Short mmCIF file of C-alpha atoms in Angstrom, two decimals:
data_model
loop_
_atom_site.label_atom_id
_atom_site.label_comp_id
_atom_site.label_asym_id
_atom_site.label_seq_id
_atom_site.Cartn_x
_atom_site.Cartn_y
_atom_site.Cartn_z
CA MET A 1 -21.95 36.52 -10.56
CA LYS A 2 -21.34 40.21 -9.71
CA PHE A 3 -23.54 43.12 -10.42
CA ARG A 4 -21.73 46.32 -9.92
CA SER A 5 -23.47 49.25 -8.25
CA VAL A 6 -26.76 47.41 -7.68
CA ILE A 7 -28.02 48.06 -4.19
CA VAL A 8 -29.93 44.79 -3.65
CA PRO A 9 -28.44 41.29 -4.35
CA VAL A 10 -29.90 39.53 -7.35
CA THR A 11 -31.05 36.55 -5.40
CA VAL A 12 -33.57 38.45 -3.30
CA LEU A 13 -37.07 37.99 -4.66
CA GLY A 14 -39.66 40.71 -4.43
CA MET A 15 -37.30 43.45 -3.44
CA ILE A 16 -37.19 46.77 -5.28
CA VAL A 17 -33.86 47.06 -7.16
CA MET A 18 -32.37 50.45 -7.80
CA ALA A 19 -29.83 50.77 -10.56
CA CYS A 20 -27.89 53.55 -9.07
CA GLY A 21 -24.88 53.89 -11.37
CA GLY A 22 -21.32 54.58 -10.27
CA ASP A 23 -21.10 58.31 -10.83
CA PRO A 24 -23.12 61.13 -9.28
CA GLY A 25 -25.12 63.45 -11.47
CA PRO A 26 -24.38 67.05 -12.36
CA GLY A 27 -22.96 69.08 -9.51
CA GLY A 28 -22.01 65.95 -7.60
CA ARG A 29 -25.59 65.02 -6.78
CA ARG A 30 -27.34 61.82 -7.84
CA SER A 31 -30.39 62.22 -9.98
CA SER A 32 -33.80 60.95 -8.83
CA VAL A 33 -35.39 57.80 -10.11
CA ASP A 34 -36.40 58.19 -13.73
CA LEU A 35 -38.43 54.95 -14.51
CA THR A 36 -40.19 52.31 -12.43
CA GLY A 37 -40.99 48.78 -13.56
CA ALA A 38 -42.03 45.41 -12.10
CA GLY A 39 -42.46 41.83 -13.19
CA ALA A 40 -40.72 38.70 -14.08
CA THR A 41 -37.95 37.07 -12.00
CA PHE A 42 -36.89 34.98 -15.02
CA PRO A 43 -34.90 37.82 -16.68
CA TYR A 44 -33.92 39.50 -13.43
CA PRO A 45 -30.22 38.70 -13.53
CA ILE A 46 -29.76 40.35 -16.80
CA TYR A 47 -32.20 43.22 -16.23
CA SER A 48 -30.40 44.08 -12.97
CA ARG A 49 -27.08 44.24 -14.82
CA TRP A 50 -28.59 46.33 -17.61
CA PHE A 51 -30.21 48.86 -15.21
CA SER A 52 -26.88 49.28 -13.35
CA ASP A 53 -24.77 49.68 -16.45
CA TYR A 54 -27.21 52.03 -18.11
CA ALA A 55 -27.36 54.23 -15.04
CA ARG A 56 -23.61 54.40 -15.10
CA GLU A 57 -23.45 55.39 -18.70
CA THR A 58 -26.44 57.80 -18.89
CA GLY A 59 -27.40 58.79 -15.40
CA VAL A 60 -30.89 57.36 -16.01
CA ARG A 61 -32.05 55.40 -12.93
CA ILE A 62 -34.45 52.57 -13.12
CA ASN A 63 -36.21 50.91 -10.15
CA TYR A 64 -37.48 47.31 -10.83
CA GLY A 65 -39.53 45.11 -8.53
CA SER A 66 -38.67 41.48 -9.18
CA LEU A 67 -42.17 40.19 -8.19
CA GLY A 68 -43.13 37.73 -10.87
CA SER A 69 -44.84 38.05 -14.27
CA GLY A 70 -48.37 38.20 -12.83
CA ALA A 71 -47.50 41.16 -10.68
CA GLY A 72 -45.83 42.87 -13.66
CA ILE A 73 -48.89 42.47 -15.83
CA ARG A 74 -51.17 43.73 -13.06
CA GLN A 75 -49.08 46.76 -12.24
CA VAL A 76 -48.48 47.97 -15.78
CA SER A 77 -52.15 47.37 -16.60
CA GLU A 78 -53.13 49.59 -13.64
CA GLN A 79 -50.49 52.17 -14.72
CA THR A 80 -48.74 52.07 -11.37
CA VAL A 81 -45.35 51.51 -13.07
CA ASP A 82 -43.81 52.83 -16.26
CA PHE A 83 -43.24 49.31 -17.66
CA GLY A 84 -43.95 45.71 -16.81
CA ALA A 85 -42.02 42.53 -17.50
CA THR A 86 -43.36 39.06 -18.25
CA ASP A 87 -42.35 35.63 -19.47
CA SER A 88 -45.95 34.65 -20.32
CA PRO A 89 -47.58 36.72 -23.06
CA MET A 90 -50.78 38.44 -22.00
CA SER A 91 -54.01 36.98 -23.17
CA ASP A 92 -56.51 38.94 -25.28
CA ALA A 93 -58.71 39.20 -22.17
CA GLU A 94 -55.90 40.66 -20.10
CA LEU A 95 -55.04 43.15 -22.85
CA ALA A 96 -58.66 44.24 -23.03
CA ASP A 97 -58.57 45.26 -19.31
CA VAL A 98 -55.55 47.48 -19.59
CA LYS A 99 -55.84 51.11 -18.54
CA GLY A 100 -54.23 53.74 -20.68
CA GLY A 101 -54.62 52.09 -24.09
CA ALA A 102 -52.86 49.30 -25.90
CA LEU A 103 -49.84 47.50 -24.44
CA LEU A 104 -46.91 46.35 -26.58
CA HIS A 105 -44.90 43.15 -26.00
CA ILE A 106 -41.24 43.97 -26.69
CA PRO A 107 -38.95 40.90 -26.58
CA THR A 108 -35.57 41.52 -25.00
CA VAL A 109 -33.73 38.22 -24.78
CA VAL A 110 -34.18 34.47 -25.04
CA GLY A 111 -33.95 32.42 -21.92
CA ALA A 112 -34.23 28.78 -20.90
CA VAL A 113 -36.09 26.88 -18.24
CA VAL A 114 -34.08 23.90 -17.09
CA VAL A 115 -35.00 20.68 -15.34
CA THR A 116 -32.57 20.32 -12.43
CA TYR A 117 -32.18 17.51 -9.90
CA ASN A 118 -30.32 16.32 -6.83
CA LEU A 119 -28.81 12.93 -7.43
CA PRO A 120 -25.35 12.81 -5.81
CA SER A 121 -24.54 9.35 -7.32
CA ILE A 122 -25.05 10.56 -10.91
CA THR A 123 -22.11 12.45 -12.39
CA GLN A 124 -23.21 12.86 -15.98
CA PRO A 125 -26.21 14.87 -17.30
CA LEU A 126 -29.46 12.90 -17.30
CA LYS A 127 -31.53 12.66 -20.49
CA LEU A 128 -35.22 13.30 -20.03
CA SER A 129 -37.97 13.26 -22.59
CA GLY A 130 -41.12 15.38 -22.44
CA ASP A 131 -43.16 12.33 -21.66
CA ALA A 132 -40.86 11.35 -18.80
CA ILE A 133 -40.93 14.88 -17.30
CA ALA A 134 -44.71 15.04 -17.58
CA GLY A 135 -45.00 11.60 -15.88
CA ILE A 136 -42.84 12.83 -13.03
CA PHE A 137 -44.78 16.00 -12.47
CA LEU A 138 -48.12 14.23 -12.86
CA GLY A 139 -47.01 11.74 -10.14
CA THR A 140 -47.23 8.63 -12.42
CA ILE A 141 -43.45 8.21 -12.37
CA THR A 142 -42.27 8.05 -8.78
CA LYS A 143 -38.90 6.26 -8.87
CA TRP A 144 -35.69 7.37 -10.41
CA ASN A 145 -35.13 3.91 -11.86
CA ASP A 146 -38.50 3.91 -13.62
CA PRO A 147 -38.17 2.39 -17.16
CA ALA A 148 -39.28 5.58 -18.69
CA ILE A 149 -36.10 7.27 -17.33
CA ALA A 150 -33.73 4.27 -17.28
CA SER A 151 -34.47 3.33 -20.94
CA ILE A 152 -33.15 6.67 -22.24
CA ASN A 153 -30.14 6.63 -19.86
CA PRO A 154 -28.79 3.07 -20.54
CA ASP A 155 -25.21 4.00 -19.44
CA VAL A 156 -26.40 5.42 -16.07
CA GLN A 157 -27.03 3.30 -12.98
CA MET A 158 -30.25 4.95 -11.89
CA PRO A 159 -30.98 4.78 -8.12
CA ALA A 160 -34.18 3.21 -6.87
CA ASP A 161 -34.89 6.36 -4.80
CA ASP A 162 -38.21 8.13 -4.64
CA ILE A 163 -38.56 11.26 -6.76
CA LEU A 164 -39.49 14.40 -4.90
CA VAL A 165 -41.15 17.03 -7.11
CA VAL A 166 -40.54 20.70 -6.42
CA HIS A 167 -42.60 23.37 -8.21
CA ARG A 168 -43.43 27.09 -7.98
CA THR A 169 -46.18 28.25 -5.61
CA ASP A 170 -46.44 31.79 -7.02
CA GLY A 171 -47.87 33.03 -10.30
CA SER A 172 -44.86 32.64 -12.51
CA GLY A 173 -43.74 33.11 -16.10
CA THR A 174 -41.25 30.29 -15.53
CA THR A 175 -44.16 28.00 -14.68
CA TYR A 176 -45.94 29.20 -17.81
CA ILE A 177 -42.91 28.30 -20.01
CA PHE A 178 -42.43 24.87 -18.35
CA SER A 179 -46.11 24.03 -18.52
CA ASP A 180 -46.37 25.30 -22.12
CA PHE A 181 -43.58 22.82 -23.02
CA LEU A 182 -45.30 19.94 -21.24
CA THR A 183 -48.61 20.75 -22.91
CA SER A 184 -46.96 20.63 -26.32
CA ALA A 185 -45.04 17.48 -25.53
CA ASN A 186 -47.44 15.22 -23.69
CA GLN A 187 -51.18 14.68 -24.25
CA ALA A 188 -51.89 13.58 -20.71
CA TRP A 189 -50.49 16.88 -19.41
CA ALA A 190 -52.42 18.83 -22.02
CA ASN A 191 -55.63 17.12 -20.99
CA GLY A 192 -54.83 17.61 -17.29
CA PRO A 193 -52.99 20.54 -15.68
CA GLY A 194 -52.40 22.31 -18.95
CA LYS A 195 -50.46 25.56 -19.22
CA GLY A 196 -50.58 28.72 -17.15
CA LYS A 197 -48.75 31.02 -14.73
CA GLN A 198 -50.27 28.98 -11.86
CA ILE A 199 -50.91 25.21 -12.10
CA ASN A 200 -52.99 22.82 -10.01
CA TRP A 201 -50.02 20.58 -9.33
CA PRO A 202 -50.87 16.88 -8.81
CA VAL A 203 -47.79 16.25 -6.61
CA GLY A 204 -44.88 17.97 -5.03
CA LEU A 205 -43.58 20.64 -2.71
CA GLY A 206 -43.73 24.31 -3.47
CA GLY A 207 -41.04 26.95 -3.51
CA LYS A 208 -41.51 30.68 -4.03
CA GLY A 209 -39.61 32.14 -7.01
CA ASN A 210 -36.82 30.52 -9.00
CA GLU A 211 -34.68 30.88 -5.89
CA GLY A 212 -37.14 28.93 -3.79
CA VAL A 213 -37.29 26.03 -6.22
CA ALA A 214 -33.51 25.92 -6.66
CA GLY A 215 -32.97 26.03 -2.93
CA GLN A 216 -35.40 23.20 -2.30
CA VAL A 217 -33.75 21.00 -4.93
CA LYS A 218 -30.27 21.76 -3.68
CA GLN A 219 -30.99 20.71 -0.14
CA THR A 220 -33.20 17.68 -0.89
CA PRO A 221 -31.56 14.45 -2.28
CA GLY A 222 -33.87 12.84 -4.87
CA ALA A 223 -35.57 16.21 -5.72
CA ILE A 224 -36.35 17.48 -9.21
CA GLY A 225 -37.51 20.94 -10.11
CA TYR A 226 -37.54 23.58 -12.85
CA THR A 227 -35.86 26.96 -12.80
CA GLU A 228 -34.45 29.59 -15.09
CA LEU A 229 -30.98 28.61 -16.25
CA ALA A 230 -29.08 31.23 -14.32
CA TYR A 231 -30.55 30.14 -11.04
CA ALA A 232 -29.44 26.57 -11.60
CA HIS A 233 -25.91 27.72 -12.37
CA GLN A 234 -25.82 30.03 -9.39
CA ASN A 235 -26.67 27.11 -7.10
CA GLY A 236 -24.29 24.58 -8.75
CA LEU A 237 -27.18 22.32 -9.81
CA PRO A 238 -27.04 19.95 -12.79
CA THR A 239 -29.33 20.44 -15.75
CA ALA A 240 -30.96 17.65 -17.76
CA LEU A 241 -30.53 17.14 -21.50
CA ILE A 242 -34.08 17.51 -22.91
CA GLY A 243 -35.51 15.69 -25.87
CA ASN A 244 -36.44 18.05 -28.63
CA ARG A 245 -38.85 17.79 -31.56
CA ALA A 246 -36.08 16.50 -33.81
CA GLY A 247 -35.57 13.57 -31.50
CA ASN A 248 -32.24 14.86 -30.02
CA PHE A 249 -31.33 15.30 -26.35
CA VAL A 250 -29.87 18.82 -26.04
CA ALA A 251 -28.30 20.91 -23.35
CA PRO A 252 -29.49 24.48 -22.46
CA THR A 253 -26.47 26.05 -24.13
CA ILE A 254 -26.61 29.62 -25.53
CA GLU A 255 -26.28 28.23 -29.09
CA ASN A 256 -29.17 25.81 -28.53
CA ILE A 257 -31.36 28.45 -26.85
CA GLN A 258 -30.86 30.85 -29.76
CA ALA A 259 -31.53 27.98 -32.23
CA ALA A 260 -34.90 27.55 -30.61
CA ALA A 261 -35.77 31.20 -31.25
CA THR A 262 -34.38 31.31 -34.75
CA GLY A 263 -36.39 28.22 -35.86
CA VAL A 264 -39.74 29.86 -34.82
CA LEU A 265 -39.11 33.52 -35.32
CA ALA A 266 -37.82 33.28 -38.87
CA ASP A 267 -41.41 32.74 -40.13
CA LEU A 268 -43.24 35.36 -38.08
CA PRO A 269 -45.60 37.53 -40.10
CA MET A 270 -44.53 41.22 -40.44
CA ASP A 271 -47.51 42.47 -38.32
CA THR A 272 -46.68 40.15 -35.40
CA ASP A 273 -47.19 41.43 -31.86
CA PHE A 274 -44.41 39.14 -30.69
CA ARG A 275 -46.73 37.16 -28.40
CA VAL A 276 -45.33 33.85 -29.67
CA SER A 277 -44.27 30.60 -28.00
CA ILE A 278 -40.93 29.01 -29.08
CA VAL A 279 -41.21 25.86 -26.96
CA ASN A 280 -40.71 22.55 -28.71
CA GLY A 281 -39.81 24.32 -31.88
CA PRO A 282 -38.04 22.92 -35.01
CA GLY A 283 -34.32 22.48 -35.40
CA GLU A 284 -31.74 19.78 -34.71
CA LYS A 285 -30.17 21.81 -31.89
CA ALA A 286 -33.18 23.69 -30.58
CA TYR A 287 -33.48 23.53 -26.78
CA PRO A 288 -37.18 22.83 -26.34
CA ILE A 289 -37.90 24.71 -23.02
CA SER A 290 -36.81 28.09 -24.38
CA SER A 291 -38.75 31.37 -24.33
CA LEU A 292 -38.72 34.99 -25.15
CA THR A 293 -39.15 37.41 -22.28
CA TRP A 294 -40.98 40.63 -22.78
CA ILE A 295 -41.04 44.22 -21.60
CA LEU A 296 -44.62 45.59 -21.55
CA LEU A 297 -45.14 49.30 -22.36
CA HIS A 298 -48.02 51.44 -23.47
CA GLU A 299 -48.16 52.14 -27.25
CA VAL A 300 -49.22 55.71 -26.30
CA GLN A 301 -46.92 57.16 -23.65
CA ALA A 302 -48.73 59.87 -21.62
CA ASP A 303 -45.53 61.32 -20.27
CA SER A 304 -43.18 62.23 -23.17
CA VAL A 305 -40.13 62.52 -21.00
CA LYS A 306 -40.46 59.13 -19.41
CA GLY A 307 -41.54 57.64 -22.67
CA ARG A 308 -38.44 58.84 -24.46
CA LYS A 309 -36.22 57.51 -21.68
CA LEU A 310 -37.85 54.06 -21.74
CA LEU A 311 -37.48 53.89 -25.62
CA ASP A 312 -33.81 55.01 -25.35
CA PHE A 313 -33.14 52.37 -22.76
CA LEU A 314 -34.76 49.56 -24.86
CA ARG A 315 -32.71 50.51 -27.91
CA TRP A 316 -29.55 50.46 -25.82
CA ALA A 317 -30.53 47.08 -24.32
CA LEU A 318 -31.02 45.54 -27.76
CA THR A 319 -27.74 46.84 -29.08
CA LYS A 320 -25.15 47.22 -26.33
CA GLY A 321 -26.93 45.37 -23.56
CA ASP A 322 -27.39 42.15 -25.53
CA GLN A 323 -23.58 41.79 -25.72
CA GLN A 324 -23.77 40.80 -22.02
CA ALA A 325 -26.50 38.21 -22.51
CA ALA A 326 -24.34 35.07 -22.95
CA ALA A 327 -22.29 35.75 -19.86
CA LEU A 328 -25.56 35.84 -17.86
CA ASP A 329 -27.05 32.66 -19.34
CA TYR A 330 -29.35 34.30 -21.90
CA ALA A 331 -29.20 34.29 -25.69
CA PRO A 332 -29.53 37.61 -27.61
CA LEU A 333 -32.39 37.96 -30.01
CA PRO A 334 -31.63 37.03 -33.57
CA ALA A 335 -30.56 40.07 -35.58
CA PRO A 336 -33.62 40.09 -37.94
CA VAL A 337 -35.91 40.09 -34.92
CA VAL A 338 -34.06 43.06 -33.36
CA GLU A 339 -34.63 45.00 -36.60
CA ARG A 340 -38.33 44.34 -36.43
CA VAL A 341 -38.48 45.30 -32.68
CA PHE A 342 -36.87 48.67 -33.56
CA GLN A 343 -39.60 49.13 -36.10
CA ARG A 344 -42.21 48.50 -33.45
CA LEU A 345 -40.49 50.91 -30.97
CA ASP A 346 -40.65 53.61 -33.73
CA GLU A 347 -44.48 53.20 -33.61
CA VAL A 348 -44.70 54.27 -29.96
CA LYS A 349 -46.36 57.64 -29.60
CA LEU A 350 -45.22 60.21 -27.09
CA ASP A 351 -47.21 63.09 -25.45
CA GLY A 352 -50.32 61.00 -25.22
CA GLY A 353 -50.50 60.57 -28.97
CA GLN A 354 -50.73 64.33 -29.55
#
């Protein structure tokens, strides 16, 4: 995957990424940074591409720290960045502690968390149910040939190898999405670890960031982990077919990811704040570990110049930018949702609400 004109490679976690554009500004000089943001690694591949392309088209430069959803929430809440990014919607308590007034959740694309594994003897995608995945990550299923796995893969000769669990160590929106799915799919998980950006994992080894988990799985035979889809593809890792609410085992294709969003978002109330989970949603094709990812911005923008630039970028991202989504392993928002997001952006106030 190539990201033209981006200074820092997309696989580096926690670095500040400058979308510098291909052309100098007026008079042959590059403009200064216009906007700063920080947050989720889950959408980083597409955000990096968007920031670069937008800088090339408009000259507006955006710096983004790919630091994790927790960091994005903290920094935008403290007003140390112009916008945050998260894969886990903020709680009412978190929203109550925000400086500078109300924060809006603006969905940008739909992504998928995948279950990936390292089983060299298996050449076809494994099927895994929510119960089986929960058992693995709870430590109650410890062998790859356990009946809970073998029974739903009757045509696969499962090895008798030990399962090595790999999970995130940092506060992570990817962890939130994965644990949200397990909570909705398995009662033992719901009664135990539950959902959150950080989990008290019963078993396993930790990796930092999506990259860390993907790297651990790639180098460890018998391993299983969860990552955002793009990171699995970048590392050449297989992805499991996951049992959905309709009883079908589905792959994390763009069509199935978008189906997950459509099945839930079609019934949202008009006054929604878009803090909605789409895991384990309805639909024959719905991929059940799908999620929106959000940009966080203040409803009242104290700096009208920055505020206008941020709104212009978001409108561009949801029209021109979303045309790049599928190539980067994300699904664009359904058209009716984009229309409602535009209505929400029109409500943002500039000049401190004056």
